[in-house]
Amino acid sequence: MIETAQAFGIDIGGSGIKGAPVNLQEGKFATERLRIPTPEHSTPDAVADIVKQLLDHFDVHDGTPIGVAFPAPIKPGKPLDFMANLDQSWVGVDINALLSERTGRTVHVVNDADAAGLAEAQYGAAKGNNGLVIATTLGTGIGTALIMNGVLVPNTELGHLLLADKGDAEKYAADSVRGAKELSWKKWGKRLTKYYAMLEHYFSPDIFVVGGGVSKKHEKFFQYIDIETPIVPAALLNDAGIVGAAYYASTFA
């Protein structure tokens, strides 16, 4: 593997599976990533084969910290009990055991939103912030990650908190809702205010980090989010899953 890399990260998504060696000192790829389309039938066997292909391509040896960002709640040593974006045959699979066995290497799997949050806390928009970081991704739904003094609180699903009179938060304030209802940036910002104000009330975070593709347009709607807590756009964007997964794996070394 590339000499400047200390770990390897993989990000498994519904359309693509991406991997790269990661320089943990800088929080950057040590070389260009490789992306392989996610199989149409994204079964555990099919996805595990691509994970192995990525590791073989970069000549990643066992003993290297290998992290995988995956779109489901992850409980080490326990089977998956929920799957949204991949084949339903993943339910009941111990993903850590499967990937480690199929690749011949020790693999550490983390929820994809958690991976992105870790990356932002360690290297990105929240670097240097002690206390509680809440990272959110605004997209089809609302993903969340909580990091307290650099330590991940895993598998939070705060996008599903219930807003008074509005129901499930992500069904009211996700970016997909903005698009479907053709909301102005101002109207969407007011919806986001309700959501972030609730998180602010319950958790008293030190900073919010906002990711997802729409974060590139943060200047259009941040001005309408009326809260006390500092709120900043994500810095690592599409690299966050790979970098965060690699960092997560390194904490087991």
PDB file of C-alpha atoms in Angstrom:
ATOM      1  CA  MET A   1       0.000   0.000   0.000  1.00  0.00           C
ATOM      2  CA  ILE A   2       1.069   3.647  -0.440  1.00  0.00           C
ATOM      3  CA  GLU A   3       3.813   4.529   2.071  1.00  0.00           C
ATOM      4  CA  THR A   4       2.142   7.751   3.213  1.00  0.00           C
ATOM      5  CA  ALA A   5      -1.038   5.888   4.239  1.00  0.00           C
ATOM      6  CA  GLN A   6      -1.655   4.583   7.757  1.00  0.00           C
ATOM      7  CA  ALA A   7      -5.133   3.123   7.188  1.00  0.00           C
ATOM      8  CA  PHE A   8      -7.610   2.205   4.481  1.00  0.00           C
ATOM      9  CA  GLY A   9     -11.207   3.354   4.184  1.00  0.00           C
ATOM     10  CA  ILE A  10     -14.165   2.058   2.178  1.00  0.00           C
ATOM     11  CA  ASP A  11     -17.548   3.727   1.737  1.00  0.00           C
ATOM     12  CA  ILE A  12     -20.402   1.429   0.666  1.00  0.00           C
ATOM     13  CA  GLY A  13     -23.320   3.235  -0.937  1.00  0.00           C
ATOM     14  CA  GLY A  14     -26.383   2.363  -2.949  1.00  0.00           C
ATOM     15  CA  SER A  15     -24.767   3.362  -6.253  1.00  0.00           C
ATOM     16  CA  GLY A  16     -21.039   3.001  -5.665  1.00  0.00           C
ATOM     17  CA  ILE A  17     -18.441   1.362  -3.426  1.00  0.00           C
ATOM     18  CA  LYS A  18     -15.357   3.552  -2.985  1.00  0.00           C
ATOM     19  CA  GLY A  19     -12.030   2.946  -1.304  1.00  0.00           C
ATOM     20  CA  ALA A  20      -8.700   4.676  -0.770  1.00  0.00           C
ATOM     21  CA  PRO A  21      -5.599   4.582   1.419  1.00  0.00           C
ATOM     22  CA  VAL A  22      -5.787   7.399   3.973  1.00  0.00           C
ATOM     23  CA  ASN A  23      -3.076   9.595   5.450  1.00  0.00           C
ATOM     24  CA  LEU A  24      -4.277   9.877   9.043  1.00  0.00           C
ATOM     25  CA  GLN A  25      -1.943  12.768   9.859  1.00  0.00           C
ATOM     26  CA  GLU A  26      -3.663  14.970   7.272  1.00  0.00           C
ATOM     27  CA  GLY A  27      -7.086  13.326   6.965  1.00  0.00           C
ATOM     28  CA  LYS A  28      -6.658  13.015   3.210  1.00  0.00           C
ATOM     29  CA  PHE A  29      -6.418  10.268   0.613  1.00  0.00           C
ATOM     30  CA  ALA A  30      -2.853   9.100   0.115  1.00  0.00           C
ATOM     31  CA  THR A  31      -3.655   8.424  -3.535  1.00  0.00           C
ATOM     32  CA  GLU A  32      -6.675   8.659  -5.826  1.00  0.00           C
ATOM     33  CA  ARG A  33      -9.656   6.607  -4.717  1.00  0.00           C
ATOM     34  CA  LEU A  34     -11.132   3.719  -6.708  1.00  0.00           C
ATOM     35  CA  ARG A  35     -14.889   3.561  -7.253  1.00  0.00           C
ATOM     36  CA  ILE A  36     -16.720   0.389  -8.345  1.00  0.00           C
ATOM     37  CA  PRO A  37     -20.467   0.499  -9.084  1.00  0.00           C
ATOM     38  CA  THR A  38     -22.608  -1.231  -6.479  1.00  0.00           C
ATOM     39  CA  PRO A  39     -24.020  -4.458  -7.988  1.00  0.00           C
ATOM     40  CA  GLU A  40     -27.647  -4.304  -9.086  1.00  0.00           C
ATOM     41  CA  HIS A  41     -28.277  -7.228  -6.728  1.00  0.00           C
ATOM     42  CA  SER A  42     -26.356  -5.852  -3.760  1.00  0.00           C
ATOM     43  CA  THR A  43     -26.293  -9.057  -1.729  1.00  0.00           C
ATOM     44  CA  PRO A  44     -23.751  -9.647   1.045  1.00  0.00           C
ATOM     45  CA  ASP A  45     -21.683 -11.944  -1.184  1.00  0.00           C
ATOM     46  CA  ALA A  46     -21.654  -9.502  -4.098  1.00  0.00           C
ATOM     47  CA  VAL A  47     -20.664  -6.530  -1.931  1.00  0.00           C
ATOM     48  CA  ALA A  48     -18.048  -8.533  -0.012  1.00  0.00           C
ATOM     49  CA  ASP A  49     -16.437  -9.495  -3.330  1.00  0.00           C
ATOM     50  CA  ILE A  50     -16.042  -5.817  -4.251  1.00  0.00           C
ATOM     51  CA  VAL A  51     -14.609  -4.957  -0.835  1.00  0.00           C
ATOM     52  CA  LYS A  52     -11.997  -7.675  -1.365  1.00  0.00           C
ATOM     53  CA  GLN A  53     -11.355  -6.376  -4.881  1.00  0.00           C
ATOM     54  CA  LEU A  54     -10.628  -2.905  -3.518  1.00  0.00           C
ATOM     55  CA  LEU A  55      -8.261  -4.218  -0.851  1.00  0.00           C
ATOM     56  CA  ASP A  56      -6.453  -6.408  -3.367  1.00  0.00           C
ATOM     57  CA  HIS A  57      -6.174  -3.537  -5.861  1.00  0.00           C
ATOM     58  CA  PHE A  58      -4.364  -1.364  -3.299  1.00  0.00           C
ATOM     59  CA  ASP A  59      -2.396  -4.316  -1.873  1.00  0.00           C
ATOM     60  CA  VAL A  60      -3.734  -3.739   1.643  1.00  0.00           C
ATOM     61  CA  HIS A  61      -2.230  -6.216   4.071  1.00  0.00           C
ATOM     62  CA  ASP A  62      -3.869  -7.676   7.169  1.00  0.00           C
ATOM     63  CA  GLY A  63      -2.755  -5.608  10.129  1.00  0.00           C
ATOM     64  CA  THR A  64      -3.493  -2.349   8.340  1.00  0.00           C
ATOM     65  CA  PRO A  65      -6.463  -0.588   9.979  1.00  0.00           C
ATOM     66  CA  ILE A  66      -9.354  -1.156   7.551  1.00  0.00           C
ATOM     67  CA  GLY A  67     -12.613   0.683   8.087  1.00  0.00           C
ATOM     68  CA  VAL A  68     -15.870   0.340   6.180  1.00  0.00           C
ATOM     69  CA  ALA A  69     -18.673   2.928   6.229  1.00  0.00           C
ATOM     70  CA  PHE A  70     -22.003   1.167   5.789  1.00  0.00           C
ATOM     71  CA  PRO A  71     -25.589   2.492   5.437  1.00  0.00           C
ATOM     72  CA  ALA A  72     -27.144   0.810   8.478  1.00  0.00           C
ATOM     73  CA  PRO A  73     -26.890   0.840  12.287  1.00  0.00           C
ATOM     74  CA  ILE A  74     -23.855  -1.235  13.284  1.00  0.00           C
ATOM     75  CA  LYS A  75     -23.613  -3.183  16.541  1.00  0.00           C
ATOM     76  CA  PRO A  76     -20.300  -5.102  16.657  1.00  0.00           C
ATOM     77  CA  GLY A  77     -20.816  -8.812  17.205  1.00  0.00           C
ATOM     78  CA  LYS A  78     -24.500  -8.633  16.356  1.00  0.00           C
ATOM     79  CA  PRO A  79     -26.333  -9.175  13.049  1.00  0.00           C
ATOM     80  CA  LEU A  80     -27.819  -6.307  11.092  1.00  0.00           C
ATOM     81  CA  ASP A  81     -31.472  -5.770  11.922  1.00  0.00           C
ATOM     82  CA  PHE A  82     -32.284  -3.075   9.357  1.00  0.00           C
ATOM     83  CA  MET A  83     -31.374  -2.323   5.745  1.00  0.00           C
ATOM     84  CA  ALA A  84     -32.663   0.535   3.600  1.00  0.00           C
ATOM     85  CA  ASN A  85     -30.415   1.057   0.565  1.00  0.00           C
ATOM     86  CA  LEU A  86     -29.050  -2.417  -0.197  1.00  0.00           C
ATOM     87  CA  ASP A  87     -30.513  -5.891  -0.703  1.00  0.00           C
ATOM     88  CA  GLN A  88     -32.733  -7.054   2.165  1.00  0.00           C
ATOM     89  CA  SER A  89     -30.679 -10.249   2.461  1.00  0.00           C
ATOM     90  CA  TRP A  90     -28.275  -8.195   4.602  1.00  0.00           C
ATOM     91  CA  VAL A  91     -30.725  -8.423   7.514  1.00  0.00           C
ATOM     92  CA  GLY A  92     -29.439 -11.059   9.924  1.00  0.00           C
ATOM     93  CA  VAL A  93     -25.813 -10.844   8.686  1.00  0.00           C
ATOM     94  CA  ASP A  94     -22.879 -10.103  11.009  1.00  0.00           C
ATOM     95  CA  ILE A  95     -21.173  -7.702   8.602  1.00  0.00           C
ATOM     96  CA  ASN A  96     -17.889  -7.441  10.524  1.00  0.00           C
ATOM     97  CA  ALA A  97     -17.509 -11.218  10.519  1.00  0.00           C
ATOM     98  CA  LEU A  98     -18.556 -11.575   6.872  1.00  0.00           C
ATOM     99  CA  LEU A  99     -16.172  -8.964   5.476  1.00  0.00           C
ATOM    100  CA  SER A 100     -13.261 -10.114   7.640  1.00  0.00           C
ATOM    101  CA  GLU A 101     -13.759 -13.721   6.571  1.00  0.00           C
ATOM    102  CA  ARG A 102     -14.227 -12.973   2.863  1.00  0.00           C
ATOM    103  CA  THR A 103     -11.301 -10.545   2.590  1.00  0.00           C
ATOM    104  CA  GLY A 104      -8.862 -12.415   4.829  1.00  0.00           C
ATOM    105  CA  ARG A 105      -8.264  -9.222   6.792  1.00  0.00           C
ATOM    106  CA  THR A 106      -9.597  -7.700  10.015  1.00  0.00           C
ATOM    107  CA  VAL A 107     -12.294  -5.190   9.076  1.00  0.00           C
ATOM    108  CA  HIS A 108     -14.072  -2.666  11.309  1.00  0.00           C
ATOM    109  CA  VAL A 109     -17.502  -1.465  10.126  1.00  0.00           C
ATOM    110  CA  VAL A 110     -19.141   1.801  11.174  1.00  0.00           C
ATOM    111  CA  ASN A 111     -22.412   3.487  10.239  1.00  0.00           C
ATOM    112  CA  ASP A 112     -21.862   5.819   7.280  1.00  0.00           C
ATOM    113  CA  ALA A 113     -23.237   8.942   8.990  1.00  0.00           C
ATOM    114  CA  ASP A 114     -21.040   8.192  12.008  1.00  0.00           C
ATOM    115  CA  ALA A 115     -18.005   7.862   9.731  1.00  0.00           C
ATOM    116  CA  ALA A 116     -18.696  11.242   8.148  1.00  0.00           C
ATOM    117  CA  GLY A 117     -19.169  12.834  11.561  1.00  0.00           C
ATOM    118  CA  LEU A 118     -15.892  11.418  12.851  1.00  0.00           C
ATOM    119  CA  ALA A 119     -14.070  12.758   9.806  1.00  0.00           C
ATOM    120  CA  GLU A 120     -15.468  16.252  10.328  1.00  0.00           C
ATOM    121  CA  ALA A 121     -14.625  16.184  14.039  1.00  0.00           C
ATOM    122  CA  GLN A 122     -11.062  14.963  13.523  1.00  0.00           C
ATOM    123  CA  TYR A 123     -10.070  16.717  10.314  1.00  0.00           C
ATOM    124  CA  GLY A 124     -12.866  18.906   8.996  1.00  0.00           C
ATOM    125  CA  ALA A 125     -15.258  21.648   9.991  1.00  0.00           C
ATOM    126  CA  ALA A 126     -15.350  20.735  13.703  1.00  0.00           C
ATOM    127  CA  LYS A 127     -11.630  20.081  14.172  1.00  0.00           C
ATOM    128  CA  GLY A 128     -10.397  21.547  17.441  1.00  0.00           C
ATOM    129  CA  ASN A 129     -13.877  21.762  18.965  1.00  0.00           C
ATOM    130  CA  ASN A 130     -14.017  20.065  22.339  1.00  0.00           C
ATOM    131  CA  GLY A 131     -17.356  19.111  23.825  1.00  0.00           C
ATOM    132  CA  LEU A 132     -20.291  17.853  21.799  1.00  0.00           C
ATOM    133  CA  VAL A 133     -20.291  17.906  18.001  1.00  0.00           C
ATOM    134  CA  ILE A 134     -23.538  17.033  16.205  1.00  0.00           C
ATOM    135  CA  ALA A 135     -22.986  16.324  12.526  1.00  0.00           C
ATOM    136  CA  THR A 136     -26.024  16.075  10.275  1.00  0.00           C
ATOM    137  CA  THR A 137     -26.449  15.137   6.626  1.00  0.00           C
ATOM    138  CA  LEU A 138     -29.350  16.684   4.747  1.00  0.00           C
ATOM    139  CA  GLY A 139     -30.427  14.572   1.797  1.00  0.00           C
ATOM    140  CA  THR A 140     -33.148  12.011   1.138  1.00  0.00           C
ATOM    141  CA  GLY A 141     -33.425  11.842   4.916  1.00  0.00           C
ATOM    142  CA  ILE A 142     -31.480  13.344   7.817  1.00  0.00           C
ATOM    143  CA  GLY A 143     -28.462  11.411   9.069  1.00  0.00           C
ATOM    144  CA  THR A 144     -26.817  12.266  12.381  1.00  0.00           C
ATOM    145  CA  ALA A 145     -23.619  11.613  14.291  1.00  0.00           C
ATOM    146  CA  LEU A 146     -22.754  12.582  17.885  1.00  0.00           C
ATOM    147  CA  ILE A 147     -19.102  12.954  18.876  1.00  0.00           C
ATOM    148  CA  MET A 148     -18.271  13.899  22.471  1.00  0.00           C
ATOM    149  CA  ASN A 149     -14.669  15.006  23.055  1.00  0.00           C
ATOM    150  CA  GLY A 150     -13.643  12.989  20.008  1.00  0.00           C
ATOM    151  CA  VAL A 151     -15.517   9.848  21.102  1.00  0.00           C
ATOM    152  CA  LEU A 152     -18.345   8.581  18.892  1.00  0.00           C
ATOM    153  CA  VAL A 153     -21.784   7.863  20.342  1.00  0.00           C
ATOM    154  CA  PRO A 154     -22.811   5.370  17.624  1.00  0.00           C
ATOM    155  CA  ASN A 155     -25.995   4.723  15.688  1.00  0.00           C
ATOM    156  CA  THR A 156     -27.999   7.797  16.575  1.00  0.00           C
ATOM    157  CA  GLU A 157     -31.118   8.270  14.459  1.00  0.00           C
ATOM    158  CA  LEU A 158     -31.965  11.818  15.420  1.00  0.00           C
ATOM    159  CA  GLY A 159     -33.433  12.501  12.004  1.00  0.00           C
ATOM    160  CA  HIS A 160     -36.454  10.558  13.232  1.00  0.00           C
ATOM    161  CA  LEU A 161     -37.132  12.686  16.296  1.00  0.00           C
ATOM    162  CA  LEU A 162     -40.719  13.864  16.413  1.00  0.00           C
ATOM    163  CA  LEU A 163     -41.340  17.560  15.929  1.00  0.00           C
ATOM    164  CA  ALA A 164     -44.405  18.930  17.716  1.00  0.00           C
ATOM    165  CA  ASP A 165     -47.358  18.925  15.281  1.00  0.00           C
ATOM    166  CA  LYS A 166     -45.033  18.003  12.396  1.00  0.00           C
ATOM    167  CA  GLY A 167     -44.183  14.335  12.991  1.00  0.00           C
ATOM    168  CA  ASP A 168     -40.956  12.662  11.907  1.00  0.00           C
ATOM    169  CA  ALA A 169     -38.295  15.373  11.491  1.00  0.00           C
ATOM    170  CA  GLU A 170     -36.799  14.114   8.243  1.00  0.00           C
ATOM    171  CA  LYS A 171     -40.215  13.884   6.621  1.00  0.00           C
ATOM    172  CA  TYR A 172     -40.634  17.575   7.413  1.00  0.00           C
ATOM    173  CA  ALA A 173     -37.158  19.038   6.951  1.00  0.00           C
ATOM    174  CA  ALA A 174     -34.980  16.789   4.743  1.00  0.00           C
ATOM    175  CA  ASP A 175     -33.587  18.243   1.513  1.00  0.00           C
ATOM    176  CA  SER A 176     -35.762  15.804  -0.453  1.00  0.00           C
ATOM    177  CA  VAL A 177     -38.823  17.448   1.127  1.00  0.00           C
ATOM    178  CA  ARG A 178     -37.565  20.880   0.080  1.00  0.00           C
ATOM    179  CA  GLY A 179     -37.333  19.666  -3.491  1.00  0.00           C
ATOM    180  CA  ALA A 180     -40.626  17.777  -3.544  1.00  0.00           C
ATOM    181  CA  LYS A 181     -42.599  20.686  -2.082  1.00  0.00           C
ATOM    182  CA  GLU A 182     -40.624  23.312  -4.018  1.00  0.00           C
ATOM    183  CA  LEU A 183     -39.915  25.213  -0.818  1.00  0.00           C
ATOM    184  CA  SER A 184     -38.017  28.482  -0.997  1.00  0.00           C
ATOM    185  CA  TRP A 185     -34.674  28.570   0.839  1.00  0.00           C
ATOM    186  CA  LYS A 186     -36.299  30.833   3.445  1.00  0.00           C
ATOM    187  CA  LYS A 187     -39.223  28.488   4.093  1.00  0.00           C
ATOM    188  CA  TRP A 188     -36.901  25.504   4.272  1.00  0.00           C
ATOM    189  CA  GLY A 189     -34.629  27.408   6.644  1.00  0.00           C
ATOM    190  CA  LYS A 190     -37.574  27.965   8.962  1.00  0.00           C
ATOM    191  CA  ARG A 191     -38.283  24.230   8.937  1.00  0.00           C
ATOM    192  CA  LEU A 192     -34.632  23.534   9.700  1.00  0.00           C
ATOM    193  CA  THR A 193     -34.821  26.035  12.560  1.00  0.00           C
ATOM    194  CA  LYS A 194     -37.497  23.898  14.212  1.00  0.00           C
ATOM    195  CA  TYR A 195     -35.317  20.820  13.851  1.00  0.00           C
ATOM    196  CA  TYR A 196     -31.992  22.274  14.967  1.00  0.00           C
ATOM    197  CA  ALA A 197     -33.645  24.218  17.800  1.00  0.00           C
ATOM    198  CA  MET A 198     -35.016  20.916  19.132  1.00  0.00           C
ATOM    199  CA  LEU A 199     -31.554  19.310  18.989  1.00  0.00           C
ATOM    200  CA  GLU A 200     -30.158  22.412  20.667  1.00  0.00           C
ATOM    201  CA  HIS A 201     -32.736  22.145  23.459  1.00  0.00           C
ATOM    202  CA  TYR A 202     -32.185  18.442  24.109  1.00  0.00           C
ATOM    203  CA  PHE A 203     -28.399  18.183  23.717  1.00  0.00           C
ATOM    204  CA  SER A 204     -26.829  21.664  24.126  1.00  0.00           C
ATOM    205  CA  PRO A 205     -24.158  20.927  21.507  1.00  0.00           C
ATOM    206  CA  ASP A 206     -21.074  23.081  21.018  1.00  0.00           C
ATOM    207  CA  ILE A 207     -21.356  23.050  17.222  1.00  0.00           C
ATOM    208  CA  PHE A 208     -23.502  21.699  14.386  1.00  0.00           C
ATOM    209  CA  VAL A 209     -21.855  20.476  11.173  1.00  0.00           C
ATOM    210  CA  VAL A 210     -24.124  20.229   8.132  1.00  0.00           C
ATOM    211  CA  GLY A 211     -23.229  17.823   5.321  1.00  0.00           C
ATOM    212  CA  GLY A 212     -24.995  16.332   2.331  1.00  0.00           C
ATOM    213  CA  GLY A 213     -24.862  17.633  -1.216  1.00  0.00           C
ATOM    214  CA  VAL A 214     -26.961  20.699  -0.374  1.00  0.00           C
ATOM    215  CA  SER A 215     -24.305  21.892   2.083  1.00  0.00           C
ATOM    216  CA  LYS A 216     -22.433  23.261  -0.955  1.00  0.00           C
ATOM    217  CA  LYS A 217     -25.255  25.816  -1.138  1.00  0.00           C
ATOM    218  CA  HIS A 218     -25.227  26.636   2.574  1.00  0.00           C
ATOM    219  CA  GLU A 219     -25.062  30.369   1.922  1.00  0.00           C
ATOM    220  CA  LYS A 220     -28.615  30.139   0.517  1.00  0.00           C
ATOM    221  CA  PHE A 221     -30.255  28.793   3.679  1.00  0.00           C
ATOM    222  CA  PHE A 222     -27.956  29.094   6.716  1.00  0.00           C
ATOM    223  CA  GLN A 223     -29.061  32.709   7.103  1.00  0.00           C
ATOM    224  CA  TYR A 224     -32.597  31.494   7.823  1.00  0.00           C
ATOM    225  CA  ILE A 225     -31.646  29.003  10.550  1.00  0.00           C
ATOM    226  CA  ASP A 226     -32.250  30.937  13.768  1.00  0.00           C
ATOM    227  CA  ILE A 227     -30.437  29.162  16.596  1.00  0.00           C
ATOM    228  CA  GLU A 228     -27.795  30.043  19.201  1.00  0.00           C
ATOM    229  CA  THR A 229     -25.344  27.205  18.490  1.00  0.00           C
ATOM    230  CA  PRO A 230     -22.673  27.775  15.813  1.00  0.00           C
ATOM    231  CA  ILE A 231     -23.578  25.935  12.594  1.00  0.00           C
ATOM    232  CA  VAL A 232     -21.037  25.306   9.824  1.00  0.00           C
ATOM    233  CA  PRO A 233     -20.955  23.442   6.502  1.00  0.00           C
ATOM    234  CA  ALA A 234     -19.067  20.150   6.248  1.00  0.00           C
ATOM    235  CA  ALA A 235     -15.537  20.424   4.851  1.00  0.00           C
ATOM    236  CA  LEU A 236     -14.697  16.921   3.614  1.00  0.00           C
ATOM    237  CA  LEU A 237     -17.843  16.427   1.509  1.00  0.00           C
ATOM    238  CA  ASN A 238     -17.718  13.127  -0.444  1.00  0.00           C
ATOM    239  CA  ASP A 239     -14.375  12.136   1.106  1.00  0.00           C
ATOM    240  CA  ALA A 240     -15.791  12.049   4.635  1.00  0.00           C
ATOM    241  CA  GLY A 241     -17.056   8.447   4.597  1.00  0.00           C
ATOM    242  CA  ILE A 242     -13.731   6.961   3.523  1.00  0.00           C
ATOM    243  CA  VAL A 243     -11.622   9.173   5.792  1.00  0.00           C
ATOM    244  CA  GLY A 244     -13.906   8.646   8.781  1.00  0.00           C
ATOM    245  CA  ALA A 245     -14.014   4.880   8.297  1.00  0.00           C
ATOM    246  CA  ALA A 246     -10.219   4.732   8.132  1.00  0.00           C
ATOM    247  CA  TYR A 247      -9.893   6.823  11.263  1.00  0.00           C
ATOM    248  CA  TYR A 248     -12.465   4.677  13.073  1.00  0.00           C
ATOM    249  CA  ALA A 249     -10.496   1.523  12.254  1.00  0.00           C
ATOM    250  CA  SER A 250      -7.292   3.133  13.516  1.00  0.00           C
ATOM    251  CA  THR A 251      -8.792   3.535  16.994  1.00  0.00           C
ATOM    252  CA  PHE A 252      -8.717  -0.275  17.359  1.00  0.00           C
ATOM    253  CA  ALA A 253      -4.986  -0.499  16.592  1.00  0.00           C
TER     254      ALA A 253
END
